[in-house]
GROMACS .gro file of C-alpha atoms in nm:
model
  249
    1UNK     CA    1  14.848  10.977   9.344
    2UNK     CA    2  14.874  10.871   9.704
    3UNK     CA    3  14.674  10.597   9.769
    4UNK     CA    4  14.323  10.604   9.937
    5UNK     CA    5  14.267  10.435  10.240
    6UNK     CA    6  13.939  10.374  10.440
    7UNK     CA    7  13.908  10.372  10.826
    8UNK     CA    8  13.626  10.295  11.017
    9UNK     CA    9  13.691  10.574  11.339
   10UNK     CA   10  13.555  10.920  11.281
   11UNK     CA   11  13.862  11.111  11.186
   12UNK     CA   12  13.784  11.457  11.294
   13UNK     CA   13  13.810  11.382  11.634
   14UNK     CA   14  14.176  11.313  11.552
   15UNK     CA   15  14.223  11.674  11.526
   16UNK     CA   16  14.477  11.814  11.240
   17UNK     CA   17  14.875  11.865  11.316
   18UNK     CA   18  15.176  11.683  11.432
   19UNK     CA   19  14.984  11.559  11.743
   20UNK     CA   20  14.714  11.398  11.557
   21UNK     CA   21  14.875  11.072  11.530
   22UNK     CA   22  14.645  10.754  11.480
   23UNK     CA   23  14.722  10.406  11.410
   24UNK     CA   24  14.568  10.292  11.101
   25UNK     CA   25  14.314   9.968  11.133
   26UNK     CA   26  14.510   9.666  11.028
   27UNK     CA   27  14.342   9.643  10.640
   28UNK     CA   28  14.477   9.994  10.585
   29UNK     CA   29  14.828   9.917  10.731
   30UNK     CA   30  14.878   9.586  10.509
   31UNK     CA   31  14.781   9.822  10.251
   32UNK     CA   32  15.043  10.073  10.337
   33UNK     CA   33  15.286   9.758  10.383
   34UNK     CA   34  15.236   9.636  10.029
   35UNK     CA   35  15.296   9.937   9.888
   36UNK     CA   36  15.619   9.971  10.051
   37UNK     CA   37  15.526  10.335  10.212
   38UNK     CA   38  15.818  10.516  10.392
   39UNK     CA   39  15.757  10.758  10.632
   40UNK     CA   40  15.689  11.093  10.516
   41UNK     CA   41  15.460  10.938  10.242
   42UNK     CA   42  15.147  11.102  10.154
   43UNK     CA   43  14.789  10.904  10.206
   44UNK     CA   44  14.473  11.021  10.156
   45UNK     CA   45  14.255  10.865  10.426
   46UNK     CA   46  13.863  10.865  10.437
   47UNK     CA   47  13.591  10.766  10.673
   48UNK     CA   48  13.262  10.754  10.496
   49UNK     CA   49  13.148  11.142  10.651
   50UNK     CA   50  13.219  11.266  10.304
   51UNK     CA   51  13.544  11.425  10.361
   52UNK     CA   52  13.885  11.348  10.282
   53UNK     CA   53  14.224  11.382  10.525
   54UNK     CA   54  14.559  11.430  10.358
   55UNK     CA   55  14.822  11.232  10.583
   56UNK     CA   56  15.156  11.170  10.608
   57UNK     CA   57  15.310  10.807  10.720
   58UNK     CA   58  15.541  10.842  11.015
   59UNK     CA   59  15.618  10.508  11.172
   60UNK     CA   60  15.623  10.185  10.990
   61UNK     CA   61  15.635   9.848  11.200
   62UNK     CA   62  15.593   9.467  11.143
   63UNK     CA   63  15.175   9.513  11.226
   64UNK     CA   64  15.132   9.845  11.283
   65UNK     CA   65  15.142  10.176  11.066
   66UNK     CA   66  15.109  10.533  11.172
   67UNK     CA   67  15.003  10.850  11.001
   68UNK     CA   68  14.934  11.184  11.118
   69UNK     CA   69  14.653  11.429  10.955
   70UNK     CA   70  14.812  11.729  10.766
   71UNK     CA   71  14.443  11.862  10.603
   72UNK     CA   72  14.139  11.828  10.562
   73UNK     CA   73  13.886  11.896  10.254
   74UNK     CA   74  13.537  11.838  10.140
   75UNK     CA   75  13.475  11.635   9.823
   76UNK     CA   76  13.138  11.576   9.643
   77UNK     CA   77  13.120  11.262   9.389
   78UNK     CA   78  12.820  11.140   9.479
   79UNK     CA   79  12.545  11.123   9.207
   80UNK     CA   80  12.283  11.392   9.271
   81UNK     CA   81  12.017  11.102   9.324
   82UNK     CA   82  12.045  10.883   9.570
   83UNK     CA   83  12.012  10.506   9.394
   84UNK     CA   84  11.930  10.199   9.614
   85UNK     CA   85  11.970   9.842   9.436
   86UNK     CA   86  11.726   9.571   9.562
   87UNK     CA   87  11.905   9.292   9.404
   88UNK     CA   88  11.773   8.934   9.391
   89UNK     CA   89  12.136   8.748   9.482
   90UNK     CA   90  12.235   8.572   9.160
   91UNK     CA   91  12.426   8.225   9.179
   92UNK     CA   92  12.802   8.161   9.227
   93UNK     CA   93  13.028   8.499   9.316
   94UNK     CA   94  12.844   8.732   9.063
   95UNK     CA   95  12.700   8.937   9.350
   96UNK     CA   96  13.097   9.063   9.437
   97UNK     CA   97  13.109   9.229   9.071
   98UNK     CA   98  12.744   9.376   9.127
   99UNK     CA   99  12.864   9.526   9.436
  100UNK     CA  100  13.181   9.653   9.305
  101UNK     CA  101  13.042   9.836   8.983
  102UNK     CA  102  12.750   9.966   9.168
  103UNK     CA  103  12.993  10.150   9.447
  104UNK     CA  104  13.198  10.272   9.113
  105UNK     CA  105  12.868  10.367   8.931
  106UNK     CA  106  12.721  10.590   9.299
  107UNK     CA  107  12.450  10.376   9.420
  108UNK     CA  108  12.415  10.454   9.775
  109UNK     CA  109  12.303  10.110   9.919
  110UNK     CA  110  12.244   9.768   9.805
  111UNK     CA  111  11.955   9.527   9.957
  112UNK     CA  112  12.072   9.160   9.872
  113UNK     CA  113  11.741   8.942   9.875
  114UNK     CA  114  11.621   8.576   9.807
  115UNK     CA  115  11.301   8.497   9.597
  116UNK     CA  116  11.089   8.221   9.500
  117UNK     CA  117  11.349   8.129   9.212
  118UNK     CA  118  11.655   8.223   9.387
  119UNK     CA  119  11.962   7.974   9.320
  120UNK     CA  120  12.156   8.132   9.600
  121UNK     CA  121  11.998   8.113   9.945
  122UNK     CA  122  12.163   8.268  10.244
  123UNK     CA  123  12.097   8.266  10.630
  124UNK     CA  124  12.233   8.311  10.964
  125UNK     CA  125  12.572   8.355  11.018
  126UNK     CA  126  12.693   8.274  10.694
  127UNK     CA  127  12.472   8.533  10.532
  128UNK     CA  128  12.624   8.812  10.777
  129UNK     CA  129  12.966   8.681  10.676
  130UNK     CA  130  12.832   8.723  10.345
  131UNK     CA  131  12.735   9.082  10.386
  132UNK     CA  132  13.052   9.161  10.555
  133UNK     CA  133  13.280   9.038  10.281
  134UNK     CA  134  13.045   9.224  10.005
  135UNK     CA  135  13.053   9.566  10.250
  136UNK     CA  136  13.470   9.515  10.219
  137UNK     CA  137  13.404   9.475   9.818
  138UNK     CA  138  13.273   9.840   9.852
  139UNK     CA  139  13.543   9.976  10.044
  140UNK     CA  140  13.799   9.848   9.839
  141UNK     CA  141  13.583   9.987   9.527
  142UNK     CA  142  13.535  10.352   9.696
  143UNK     CA  143  13.931  10.337   9.779
  144UNK     CA  144  13.942  10.303   9.402
  145UNK     CA  145  13.710  10.510   9.211
  146UNK     CA  146  13.726  10.840   9.462
  147UNK     CA  147  13.385  10.807   9.620
  148UNK     CA  148  13.422  10.935   9.976
  149UNK     CA  149  13.106  10.744  10.097
  150UNK     CA  150  13.158  10.405  10.067
  151UNK     CA  151  12.810  10.188   9.920
  152UNK     CA  152  12.628  10.039  10.203
  153UNK     CA  153  12.552   9.658  10.200
  154UNK     CA  154  12.230   9.589  10.396
  155UNK     CA  155  12.177   9.249  10.578
  156UNK     CA  156  12.030   8.958  10.362
  157UNK     CA  157  11.652   8.950  10.361
  158UNK     CA  158  11.356   8.734  10.165
  159UNK     CA  159  11.186   8.942   9.896
  160UNK     CA  160  10.851   8.945  10.125
  161UNK     CA  161  11.012   9.037  10.425
  162UNK     CA  162  11.201   9.334  10.236
  163UNK     CA  163  10.861   9.482  10.088
  164UNK     CA  164  10.641   9.437  10.396
  165UNK     CA  165  10.886   9.675  10.535
  166UNK     CA  166  10.881   9.916  10.278
  167UNK     CA  167  10.646  10.209  10.296
  168UNK     CA  168  10.306  10.236  10.133
  169UNK     CA  169  10.380  10.589  10.047
  170UNK     CA  170  10.711  10.763  10.051
  171UNK     CA  171  10.895  11.022   9.858
  172UNK     CA  172  11.091  10.908   9.580
  173UNK     CA  173  11.086  10.629   9.258
  174UNK     CA  174  11.063  10.286   9.271
  175UNK     CA  175  11.136  10.071   8.947
  176UNK     CA  176  11.068   9.716   8.922
  177UNK     CA  177  11.282   9.571   8.592
  178UNK     CA  178  11.040   9.334   8.430
  179UNK     CA  179  11.091   9.191   8.026
  180UNK     CA  180  10.743   9.239   7.973
  181UNK     CA  181  10.633   9.583   8.174
  182UNK     CA  182  10.504   9.826   7.901
  183UNK     CA  183  10.683  10.151   7.985
  184UNK     CA  184  11.065  10.201   7.927
  185UNK     CA  185  11.349  10.271   8.138
  186UNK     CA  186  11.386  10.619   7.935
  187UNK     CA  187  11.026  10.707   7.968
  188UNK     CA  188  11.046  10.696   8.386
  189UNK     CA  189  11.378  10.853   8.393
  190UNK     CA  190  11.282  11.136   8.195
  191UNK     CA  191  10.945  11.208   8.416
  192UNK     CA  192  11.152  11.183   8.783
  193UNK     CA  193  11.307  11.468   8.968
  194UNK     CA  194  11.660  11.446   8.984
  195UNK     CA  195  11.622  11.518   9.379
  196UNK     CA  196  11.418  11.192   9.380
  197UNK     CA  197  11.603  10.927   9.540
  198UNK     CA  198  11.500  10.562   9.357
  199UNK     CA  199  11.469  10.207   9.450
  200UNK     CA  200  11.545   9.958   9.183
  201UNK     CA  201  11.455   9.571   9.209
  202UNK     CA  202  11.568   9.328   9.012
  203UNK     CA  203  11.491   8.975   9.022
  204UNK     CA  204  11.686   8.645   8.954
  205UNK     CA  205  11.829   8.412   8.702
  206UNK     CA  206  11.456   8.303   8.646
  207UNK     CA  207  11.281   8.656   8.747
  208UNK     CA  208  11.054   8.703   8.981
  209UNK     CA  209  10.714   8.532   8.985
  210UNK     CA  210  10.410   8.667   8.882
  211UNK     CA  211  10.306   8.659   9.261
  212UNK     CA  212  10.597   8.848   9.328
  213UNK     CA  213  10.537   9.131   9.064
  214UNK     CA  214  10.252   9.195   9.177
  215UNK     CA  215  10.350   9.246   9.556
  216UNK     CA  216  10.618   9.471   9.391
  217UNK     CA  217  10.357   9.681   9.178
  218UNK     CA  218  10.143   9.702   9.497
  219UNK     CA  219  10.422   9.875   9.726
  220UNK     CA  220  10.463  10.167   9.459
  221UNK     CA  221  10.687   9.992   9.208
  222UNK     CA  222  10.644  10.114   8.851
  223UNK     CA  223  10.741   9.817   8.615
  224UNK     CA  224  10.986   9.904   8.341
  225UNK     CA  225  11.171   9.719   8.114
  226UNK     CA  226  11.519   9.788   7.948
  227UNK     CA  227  11.489   9.669   7.603
  228UNK     CA  228  11.416   9.401   7.351
  229UNK     CA  229  11.674   9.165   7.487
  230UNK     CA  230  11.658   8.976   7.821
  231UNK     CA  231  11.986   9.064   8.024
  232UNK     CA  232  12.133   8.876   8.309
  233UNK     CA  233  12.070   8.921   8.636
  234UNK     CA  234  12.405   9.052   8.704
  235UNK     CA  235  12.376   9.306   8.422
  236UNK     CA  236  12.019   9.434   8.445
  237UNK     CA  237  12.080   9.645   8.748
  238UNK     CA  238  12.414   9.775   8.662
  239UNK     CA  239  12.230   9.890   8.340
  240UNK     CA  240  11.998  10.088   8.502
  241UNK     CA  241  12.212  10.239   8.747
  242UNK     CA  242  12.454  10.301   8.416
  243UNK     CA  243  12.173  10.503   8.253
  244UNK     CA  244  12.117  10.721   8.572
  245UNK     CA  245  12.459  10.768   8.625
  246UNK     CA  246  12.571  10.908   8.258
  247UNK     CA  247  12.209  11.085   8.256
  248UNK     CA  248  12.407  11.338   8.528
  249UNK     CA  249  12.712  11.364   8.357
   0.00000   0.00000   0.00000
């Protein structure tokens, strides 16, 4: 199977055929060089539009790799239900795993958050560097799993600021993961439409405070529990996403 490579520039503008050569961006070029591909070898390119392009390597240089676009095809490997994970960032590097697996499982976006009990706190340049790093993780996951639309990582925000921006009334479902909730995930999934977008709010290692849960409920989030066991902060949102993805399989 040809290597799949993401490029940021819109590929539609390049056209098709012998005259449609373009230079790959540095990350994709390094990937081609690591694989030791040669002129004539095929690669698959995608730009986030939902389409894929078959391309052939035409030239290999020390720092430049050129390819020619040969054919374009539309692909659909997305979930029918658009799922956004709003995740209070766990400590250490566990957010990397959440982003990677969320992209594989089909989430359309992740909103990194900080709450009252957050261990990891990011602001300014450090927050933007982390966001860019996580976007790179999402792109690599999309290249591997076959998605033509990489998951989008939003800028880091506090939970209070993010909730203030959430419309009080909007289409779709909003689920708040809470171990003390009365209703189960299966109940919410069964009563929601597959056409409904879903936003899942998940707390940090110590959970959301009571005031934070109340604020989320006031913005339309329905509390839901995932079972009798307490899941880790990096397990709970992926468990929900896996449930939704498998329900469409």
